[in-house]
Short mmCIF file of C-alpha atoms and ligand atoms in Angstrom, two decimals:
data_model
loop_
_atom_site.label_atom_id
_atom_site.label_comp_id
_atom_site.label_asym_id
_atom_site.label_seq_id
_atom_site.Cartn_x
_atom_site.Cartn_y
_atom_site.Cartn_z
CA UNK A 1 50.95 28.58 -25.29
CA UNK A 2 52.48 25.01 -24.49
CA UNK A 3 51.47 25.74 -20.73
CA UNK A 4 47.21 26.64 -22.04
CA UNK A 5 47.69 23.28 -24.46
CA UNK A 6 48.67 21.67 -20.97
CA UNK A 7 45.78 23.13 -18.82
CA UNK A 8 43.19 22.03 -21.43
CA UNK A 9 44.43 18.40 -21.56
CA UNK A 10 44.69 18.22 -18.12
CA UNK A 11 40.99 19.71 -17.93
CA UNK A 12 39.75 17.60 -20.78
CA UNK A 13 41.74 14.13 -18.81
CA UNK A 14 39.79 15.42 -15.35
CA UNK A 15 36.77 15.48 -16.88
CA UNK A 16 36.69 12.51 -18.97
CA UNK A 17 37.66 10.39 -15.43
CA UNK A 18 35.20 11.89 -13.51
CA UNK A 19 32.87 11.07 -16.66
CA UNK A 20 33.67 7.49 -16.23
CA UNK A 21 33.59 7.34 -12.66
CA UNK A 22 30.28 8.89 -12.69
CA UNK A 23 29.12 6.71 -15.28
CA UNK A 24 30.08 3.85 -12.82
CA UNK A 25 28.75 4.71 -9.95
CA UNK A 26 25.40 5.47 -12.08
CA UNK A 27 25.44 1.80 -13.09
CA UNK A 28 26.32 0.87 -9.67
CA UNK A 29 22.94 2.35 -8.79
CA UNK A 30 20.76 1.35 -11.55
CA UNK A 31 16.97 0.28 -11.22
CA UNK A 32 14.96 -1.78 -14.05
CA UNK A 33 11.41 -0.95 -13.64
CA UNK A 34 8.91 -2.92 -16.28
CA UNK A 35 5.36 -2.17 -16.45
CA UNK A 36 2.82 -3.61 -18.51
CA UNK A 37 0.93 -1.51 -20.35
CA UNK A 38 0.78 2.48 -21.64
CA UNK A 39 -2.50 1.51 -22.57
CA UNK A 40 -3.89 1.98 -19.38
CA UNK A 41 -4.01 4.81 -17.05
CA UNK A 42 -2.71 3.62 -13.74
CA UNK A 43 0.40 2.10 -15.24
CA UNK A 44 1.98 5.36 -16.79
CA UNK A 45 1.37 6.77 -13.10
CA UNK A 46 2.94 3.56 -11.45
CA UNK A 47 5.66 4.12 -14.07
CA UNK A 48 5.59 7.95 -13.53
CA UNK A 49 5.48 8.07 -10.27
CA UNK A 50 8.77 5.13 -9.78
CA UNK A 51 11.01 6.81 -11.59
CA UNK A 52 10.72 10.20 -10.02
CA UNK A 53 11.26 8.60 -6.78
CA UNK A 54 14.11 6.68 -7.77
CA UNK A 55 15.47 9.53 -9.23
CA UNK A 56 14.89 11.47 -6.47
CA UNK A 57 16.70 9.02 -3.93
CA UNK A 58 19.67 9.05 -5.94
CA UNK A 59 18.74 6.09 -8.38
CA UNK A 60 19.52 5.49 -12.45
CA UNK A 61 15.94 3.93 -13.73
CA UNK A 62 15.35 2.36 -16.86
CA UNK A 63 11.98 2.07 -17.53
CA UNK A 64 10.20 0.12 -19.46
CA UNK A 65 6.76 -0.56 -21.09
CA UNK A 66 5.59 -3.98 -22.79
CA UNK A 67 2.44 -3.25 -24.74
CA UNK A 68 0.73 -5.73 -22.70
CA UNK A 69 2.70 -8.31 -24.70
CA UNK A 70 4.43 -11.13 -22.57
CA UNK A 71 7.13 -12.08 -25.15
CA UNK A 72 8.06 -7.97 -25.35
CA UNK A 73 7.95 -8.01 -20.81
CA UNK A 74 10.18 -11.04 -20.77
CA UNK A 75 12.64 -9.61 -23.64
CA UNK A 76 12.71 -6.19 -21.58
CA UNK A 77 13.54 -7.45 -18.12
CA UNK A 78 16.43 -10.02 -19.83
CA UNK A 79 17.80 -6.55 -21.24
CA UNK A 80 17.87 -4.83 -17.94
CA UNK A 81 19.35 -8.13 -16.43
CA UNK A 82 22.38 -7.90 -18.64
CA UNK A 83 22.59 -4.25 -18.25
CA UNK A 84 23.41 -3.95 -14.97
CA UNK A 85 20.58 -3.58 -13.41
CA UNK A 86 20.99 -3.96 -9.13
CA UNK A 87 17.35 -4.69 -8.35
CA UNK A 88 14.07 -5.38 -10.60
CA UNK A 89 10.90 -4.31 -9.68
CA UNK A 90 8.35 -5.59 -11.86
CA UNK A 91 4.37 -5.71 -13.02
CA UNK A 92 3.93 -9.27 -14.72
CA UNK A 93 1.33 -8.98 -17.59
CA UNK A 94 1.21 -12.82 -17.14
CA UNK A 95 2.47 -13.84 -13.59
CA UNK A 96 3.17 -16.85 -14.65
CA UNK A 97 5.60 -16.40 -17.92
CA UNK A 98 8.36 -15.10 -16.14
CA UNK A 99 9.81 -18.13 -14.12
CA UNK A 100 12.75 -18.89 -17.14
CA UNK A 101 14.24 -15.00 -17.51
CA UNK A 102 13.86 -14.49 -13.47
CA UNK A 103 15.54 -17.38 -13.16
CA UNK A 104 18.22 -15.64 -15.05
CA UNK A 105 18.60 -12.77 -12.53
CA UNK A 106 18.50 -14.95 -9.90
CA UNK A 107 21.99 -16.71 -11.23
CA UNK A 108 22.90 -12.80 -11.57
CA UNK A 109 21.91 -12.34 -7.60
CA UNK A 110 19.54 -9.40 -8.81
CA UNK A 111 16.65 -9.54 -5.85
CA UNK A 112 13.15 -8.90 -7.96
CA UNK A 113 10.47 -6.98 -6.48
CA UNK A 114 7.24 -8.50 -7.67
CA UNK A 115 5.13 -4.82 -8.20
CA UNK A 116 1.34 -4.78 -7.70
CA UNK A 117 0.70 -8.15 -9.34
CA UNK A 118 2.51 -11.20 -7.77
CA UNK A 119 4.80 -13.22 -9.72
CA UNK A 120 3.99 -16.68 -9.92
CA UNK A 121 6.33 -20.27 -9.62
CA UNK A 122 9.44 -18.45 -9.87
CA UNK A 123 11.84 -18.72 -6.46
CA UNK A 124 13.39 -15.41 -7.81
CA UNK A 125 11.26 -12.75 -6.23
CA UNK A 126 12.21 -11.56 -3.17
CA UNK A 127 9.59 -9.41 -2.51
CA UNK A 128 5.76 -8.39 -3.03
CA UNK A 129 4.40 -4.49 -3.07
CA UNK A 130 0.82 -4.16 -3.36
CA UNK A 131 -2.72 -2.91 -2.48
CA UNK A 132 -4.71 -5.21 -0.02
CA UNK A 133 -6.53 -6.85 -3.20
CA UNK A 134 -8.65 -9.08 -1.06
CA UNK A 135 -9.92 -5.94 0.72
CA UNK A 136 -10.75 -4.01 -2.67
CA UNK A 137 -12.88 -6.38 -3.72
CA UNK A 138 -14.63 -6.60 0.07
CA UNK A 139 -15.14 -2.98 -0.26
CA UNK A 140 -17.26 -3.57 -3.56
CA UNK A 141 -19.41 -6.11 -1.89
CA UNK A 142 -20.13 -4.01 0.53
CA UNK A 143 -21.18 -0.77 -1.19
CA UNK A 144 -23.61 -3.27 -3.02
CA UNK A 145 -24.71 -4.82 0.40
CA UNK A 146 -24.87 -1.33 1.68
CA UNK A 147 -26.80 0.96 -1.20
CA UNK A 148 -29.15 -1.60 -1.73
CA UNK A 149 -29.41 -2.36 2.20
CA UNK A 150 -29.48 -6.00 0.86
CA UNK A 151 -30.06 -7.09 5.06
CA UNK A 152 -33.47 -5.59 4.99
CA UNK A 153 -34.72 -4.98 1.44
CA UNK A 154 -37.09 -7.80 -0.21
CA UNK A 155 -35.49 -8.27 -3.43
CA UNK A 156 -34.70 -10.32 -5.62
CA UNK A 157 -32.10 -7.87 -7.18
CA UNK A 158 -30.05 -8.94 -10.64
CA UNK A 159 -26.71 -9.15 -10.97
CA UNK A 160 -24.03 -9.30 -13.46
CA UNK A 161 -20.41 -10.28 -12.73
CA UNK A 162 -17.72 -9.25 -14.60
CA UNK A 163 -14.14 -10.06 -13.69
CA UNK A 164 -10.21 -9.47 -14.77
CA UNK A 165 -8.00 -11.02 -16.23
CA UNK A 166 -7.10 -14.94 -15.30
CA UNK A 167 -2.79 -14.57 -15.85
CA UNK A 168 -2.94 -11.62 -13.06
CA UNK A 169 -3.13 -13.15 -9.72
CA UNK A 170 -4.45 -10.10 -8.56
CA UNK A 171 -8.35 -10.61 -10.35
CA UNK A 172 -8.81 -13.45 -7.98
CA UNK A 173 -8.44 -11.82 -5.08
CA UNK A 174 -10.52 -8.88 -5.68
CA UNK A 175 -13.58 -11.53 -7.31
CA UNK A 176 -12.97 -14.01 -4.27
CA UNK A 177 -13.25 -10.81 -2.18
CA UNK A 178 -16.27 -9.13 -3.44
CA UNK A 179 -18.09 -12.40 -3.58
CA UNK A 180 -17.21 -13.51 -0.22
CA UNK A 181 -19.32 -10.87 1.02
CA UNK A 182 -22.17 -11.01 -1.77
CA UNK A 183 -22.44 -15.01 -1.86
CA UNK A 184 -25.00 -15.30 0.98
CA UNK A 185 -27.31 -13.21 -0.54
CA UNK A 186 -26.46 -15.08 -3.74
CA UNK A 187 -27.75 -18.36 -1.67
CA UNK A 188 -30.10 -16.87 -0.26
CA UNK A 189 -31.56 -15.61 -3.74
CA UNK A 190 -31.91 -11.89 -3.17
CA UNK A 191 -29.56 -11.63 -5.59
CA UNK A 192 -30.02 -13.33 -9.02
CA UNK A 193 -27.84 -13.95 -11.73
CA UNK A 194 -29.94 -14.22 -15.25
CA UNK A 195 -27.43 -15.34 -17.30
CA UNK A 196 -26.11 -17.68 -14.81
CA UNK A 197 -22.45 -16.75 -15.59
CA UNK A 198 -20.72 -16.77 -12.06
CA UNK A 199 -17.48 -19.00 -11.47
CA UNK A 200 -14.10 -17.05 -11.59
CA UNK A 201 -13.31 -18.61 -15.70
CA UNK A 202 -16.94 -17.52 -16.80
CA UNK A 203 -16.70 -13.74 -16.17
CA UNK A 204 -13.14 -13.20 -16.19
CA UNK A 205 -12.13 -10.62 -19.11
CA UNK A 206 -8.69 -11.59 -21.07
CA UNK A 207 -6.36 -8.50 -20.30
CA UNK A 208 -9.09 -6.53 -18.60
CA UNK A 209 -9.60 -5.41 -21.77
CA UNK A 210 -12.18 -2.73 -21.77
CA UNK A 211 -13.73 -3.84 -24.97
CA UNK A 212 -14.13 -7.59 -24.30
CA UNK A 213 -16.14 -7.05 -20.95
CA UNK A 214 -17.36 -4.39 -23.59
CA UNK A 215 -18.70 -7.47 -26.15
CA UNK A 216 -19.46 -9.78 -23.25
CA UNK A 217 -22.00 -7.44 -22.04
CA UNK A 218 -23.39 -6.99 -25.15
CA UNK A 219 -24.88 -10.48 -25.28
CA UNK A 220 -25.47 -10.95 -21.75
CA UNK A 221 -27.88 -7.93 -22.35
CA UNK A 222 -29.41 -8.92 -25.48
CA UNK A 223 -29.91 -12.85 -24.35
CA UNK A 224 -31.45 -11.56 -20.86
CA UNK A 225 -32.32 -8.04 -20.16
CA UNK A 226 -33.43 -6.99 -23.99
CA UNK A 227 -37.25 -7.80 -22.80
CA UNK A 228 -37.02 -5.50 -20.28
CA UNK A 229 -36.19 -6.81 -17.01
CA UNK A 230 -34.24 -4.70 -14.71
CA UNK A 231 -30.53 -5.04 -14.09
CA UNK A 232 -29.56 -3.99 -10.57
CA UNK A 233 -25.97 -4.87 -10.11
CA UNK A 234 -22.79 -4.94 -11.87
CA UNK A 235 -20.18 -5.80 -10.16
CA UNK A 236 -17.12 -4.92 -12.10
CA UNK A 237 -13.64 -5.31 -10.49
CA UNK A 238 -11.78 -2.70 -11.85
CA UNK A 239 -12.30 0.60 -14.21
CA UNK A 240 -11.01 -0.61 -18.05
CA UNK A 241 -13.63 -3.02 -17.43
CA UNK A 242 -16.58 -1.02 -15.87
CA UNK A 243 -16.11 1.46 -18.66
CA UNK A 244 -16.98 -1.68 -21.12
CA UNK A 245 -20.06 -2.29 -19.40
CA UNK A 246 -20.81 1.03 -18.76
CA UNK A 247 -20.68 1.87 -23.08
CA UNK A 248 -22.67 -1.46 -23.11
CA UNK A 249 -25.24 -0.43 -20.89
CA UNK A 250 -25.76 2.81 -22.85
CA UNK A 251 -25.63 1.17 -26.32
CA UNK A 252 -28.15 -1.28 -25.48
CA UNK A 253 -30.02 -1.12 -22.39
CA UNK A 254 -33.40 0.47 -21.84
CA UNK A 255 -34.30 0.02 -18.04
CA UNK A 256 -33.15 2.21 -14.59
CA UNK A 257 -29.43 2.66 -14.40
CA UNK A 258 -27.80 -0.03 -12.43
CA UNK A 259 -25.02 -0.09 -9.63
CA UNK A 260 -21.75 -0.15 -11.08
CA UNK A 261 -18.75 -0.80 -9.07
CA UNK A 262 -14.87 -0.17 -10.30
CA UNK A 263 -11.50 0.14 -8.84
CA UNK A 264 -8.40 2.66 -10.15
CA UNK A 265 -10.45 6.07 -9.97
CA UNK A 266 -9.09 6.55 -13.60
CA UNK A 267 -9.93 9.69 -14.84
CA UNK A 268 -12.82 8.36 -17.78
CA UNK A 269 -14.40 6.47 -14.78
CA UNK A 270 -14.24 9.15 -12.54
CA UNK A 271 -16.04 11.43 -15.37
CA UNK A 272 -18.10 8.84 -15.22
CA UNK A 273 -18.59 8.86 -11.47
CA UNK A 274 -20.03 12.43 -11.73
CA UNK A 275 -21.82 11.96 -14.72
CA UNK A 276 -23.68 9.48 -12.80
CA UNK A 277 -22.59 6.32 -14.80
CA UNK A 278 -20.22 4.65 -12.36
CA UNK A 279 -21.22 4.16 -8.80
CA UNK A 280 -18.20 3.70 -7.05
CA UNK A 281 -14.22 2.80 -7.47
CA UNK A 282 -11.18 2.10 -5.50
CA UNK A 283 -8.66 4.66 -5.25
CA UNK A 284 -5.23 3.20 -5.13
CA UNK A 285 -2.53 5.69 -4.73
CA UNK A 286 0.17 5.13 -7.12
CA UNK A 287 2.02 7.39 -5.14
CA UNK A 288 2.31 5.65 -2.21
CA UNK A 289 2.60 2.47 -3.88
CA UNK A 290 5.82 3.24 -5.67
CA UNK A 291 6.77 5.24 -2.52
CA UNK A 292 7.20 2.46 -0.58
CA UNK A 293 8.51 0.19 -3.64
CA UNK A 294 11.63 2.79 -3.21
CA UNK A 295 12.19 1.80 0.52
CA UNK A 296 12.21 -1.64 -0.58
CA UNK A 297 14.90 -1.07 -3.29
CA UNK A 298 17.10 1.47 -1.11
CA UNK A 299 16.88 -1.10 1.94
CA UNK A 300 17.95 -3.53 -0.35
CA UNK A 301 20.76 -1.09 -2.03
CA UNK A 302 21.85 -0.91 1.52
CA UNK A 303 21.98 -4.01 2.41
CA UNK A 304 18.97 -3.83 5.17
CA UNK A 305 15.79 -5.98 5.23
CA UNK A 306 12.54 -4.22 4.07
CA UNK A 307 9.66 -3.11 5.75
CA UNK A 308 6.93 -6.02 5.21
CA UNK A 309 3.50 -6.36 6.99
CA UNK A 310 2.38 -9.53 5.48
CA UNK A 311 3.97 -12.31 5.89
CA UNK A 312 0.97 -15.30 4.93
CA UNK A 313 -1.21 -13.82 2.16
CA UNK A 314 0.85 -14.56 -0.80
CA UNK A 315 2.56 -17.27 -1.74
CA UNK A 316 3.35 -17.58 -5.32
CA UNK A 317 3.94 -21.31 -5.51
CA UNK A 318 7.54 -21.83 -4.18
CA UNK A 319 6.24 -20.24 -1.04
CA UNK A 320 5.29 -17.40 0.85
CA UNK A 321 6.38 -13.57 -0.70
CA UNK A 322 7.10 -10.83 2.50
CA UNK A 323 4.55 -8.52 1.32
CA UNK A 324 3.67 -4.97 2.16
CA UNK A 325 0.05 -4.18 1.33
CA UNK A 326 -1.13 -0.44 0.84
CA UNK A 327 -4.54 0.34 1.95
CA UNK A 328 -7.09 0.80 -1.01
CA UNK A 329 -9.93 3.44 0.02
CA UNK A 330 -13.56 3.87 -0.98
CA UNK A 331 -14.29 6.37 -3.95
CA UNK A 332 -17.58 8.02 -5.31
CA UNK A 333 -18.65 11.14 -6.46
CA UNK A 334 -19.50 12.21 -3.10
CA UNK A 335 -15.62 12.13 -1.50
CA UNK A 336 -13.80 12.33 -4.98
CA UNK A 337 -12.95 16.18 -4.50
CA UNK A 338 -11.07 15.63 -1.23
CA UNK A 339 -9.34 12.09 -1.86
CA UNK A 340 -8.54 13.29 -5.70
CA UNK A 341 -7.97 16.52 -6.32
CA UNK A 342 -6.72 18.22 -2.60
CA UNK A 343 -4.64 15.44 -2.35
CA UNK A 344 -3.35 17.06 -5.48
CA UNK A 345 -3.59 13.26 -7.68
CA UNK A 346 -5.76 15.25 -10.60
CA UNK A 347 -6.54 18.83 -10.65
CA UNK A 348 -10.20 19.64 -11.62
CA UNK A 349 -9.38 20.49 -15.09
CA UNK A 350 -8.40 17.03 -15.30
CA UNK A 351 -11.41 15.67 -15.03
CA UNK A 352 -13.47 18.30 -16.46
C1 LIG B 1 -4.38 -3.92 -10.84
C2 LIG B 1 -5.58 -3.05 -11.04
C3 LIG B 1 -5.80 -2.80 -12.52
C4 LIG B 1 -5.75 -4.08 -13.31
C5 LIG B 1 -5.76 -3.83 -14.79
C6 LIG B 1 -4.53 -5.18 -11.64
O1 LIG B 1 -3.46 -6.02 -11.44
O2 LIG B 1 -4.21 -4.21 -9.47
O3 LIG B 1 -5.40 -1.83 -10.36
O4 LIG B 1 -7.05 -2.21 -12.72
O5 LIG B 1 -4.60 -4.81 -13.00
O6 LIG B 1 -4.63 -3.17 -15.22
#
């Protein structure tokens, strides 16, 4: 009896020390991953997507979401500062409200990963993971340049601009990118603007918020286009907000069915793709996005350098972020079947 009583302490002491040393080396190897938003497709896959591959390398993740609230983001990434966290990798909803608590982790020697949006002012990020955002919003200007074969056409078309939002450093890059390739024809006045709303502040849309570019369009449409005139163009630089115009256009719009452009391929815009509402959007690959977020973080684990392949783009202020850009690709209804669903990113019931 006394011997069993033994054996089952003995057991119970084994397993509580392997608990703890376990428990250790867990911490030893945990990740804080904060993303900005359920509210928006993308972000649960970004989110998704991380943590499986952490997991999968051998990595504790805590992951959080911040209701697109800055004060909720900054309280977040504080927590996984002071609970152990090794390395942060992080999507700012404001790129610029996150210098004070990264300065934090910095004292803590915890590298930050600055995750699809670059983090502004703040000497604490180490590195940048992201799409080529200049080059998504090329590829819009192009599609418009090319459908309405702007080069030969007479014109003049119309166009309406809508942008993201102005805290994400990203929106600038994809409007500077789309109307680097548009703003000849702009000179040139094949394309027109009725409501004359074009600089970067006057068509940006406060948290790409789906209903504000939603609102916006409302009375760009009833102050220009309600006596008929035709709208050709809108350029939209990502999906929340194409899907605002888009329920504008329906609500209130009479004429043909303009170009719309979008970027995310979420899964209402690509309805809305084959329902003929949505011209075009970027398809960004969340999974190789966060794949190659993972080397970053296990490099860094092990005490390598990571894999960067731009090393001038983006400088956040305090200088230039090693970056590793991911190569967005064209979308429409006409390649969505092999780029979507073989790749096995949605099945077809998904988007049924
Ligand atoms: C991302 C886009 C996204 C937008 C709104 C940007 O920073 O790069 O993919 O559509 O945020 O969430």
């Amino acid at each position: 009896m006394k011997k069993k009583i033994l054996a089952m302490f003995l057991t119970a002491t084994m397993a509580l020390s392997m608990f703890a040393a376990c428990s250790k080396a867990n911490s030893d190897k945990k990740i804080g991953v904060a993303m900005p938003t359920k509210d928006l497709q993308r972000w649960n896959q970004d989110g998704a997507n991380m943590e499986k591959e952490l997991q999968d390398a051998g990595y504790d993740v805590d992951l959080q979401y911040a209701n697109n609230d800055v004060a909720t983001q900054v309280a977040q990434i504080e927590n996984m500062s002071n609970g152990g966290c090794k390395v942060l990798v992080i999507a700012a909803i404001d790129g610029d409200s996150l210098g004070t608590v990264l300065a934090t982790a910095k004292e803590k020697d915890i590298p930050v990963i600055a995750y699809d949006r670059l983090i502004m002012n703040s000497d604490a990020v180490s590195y940048y993971a992201t799409f080529d955002n200049y080059m998504v919003g090329t590829k819009q200007g192009e599609y418009i340049v090319n459908t309405l074969d702007l080069d030969n056409a007479a014109g003049p078309f119309t166009m309406e601009i809508t942008a993201g939002d102005p805290g994400d450093n990203n929106a600038k890059f994809f409007y500077n990118g789309a109307m680097d390739v548009l703003k000849p024809y702009i000179d040139s006045g094949k394309i027109v603007i009725p409501s004359g709303q074009k600089d970067f502040a006057s068509v940006a849309t406060a948290e790409w918020s789906t209903e504000k570019a939603q609102n916006r369009m409302d009375a760009i449409i009833s102050a220009n286009y309600a006596d008929g005139t035709q709208l050709d163009i809108c350029l939209c630089s990502n999906d929340s907000t194409a899907y605002g115009v888009a329920n504008s256009l329906s609500a209130n719009y009479t004429g043909n069915w303009p170009i719309i452009t979008g970027q995310d391929c979420d899964k209402l815009n690509v309805k809305n793709m084959l329902d003929g509402k949505q011209s075009m959007s970027i398809f960004k690959d969340t999974r190789t996005l966060a794949a190659q977020v993972v080397k970053m973080v296990d490099a860094i684990m092990k005490g390598e350098t990571p894999e960067t392949n731009d090393n001038e783009t983006y400088d956040n202020g305090t200088g230039v972020i090693p970056s590793y850009l991911c190569e967005p690709v064209f979308a429409d209804a006409s390649n969505y079947k092999e780029i979507l669903i073989d790749s096995g990113y949605y099945t077809e019931a998904d988007l049924a």
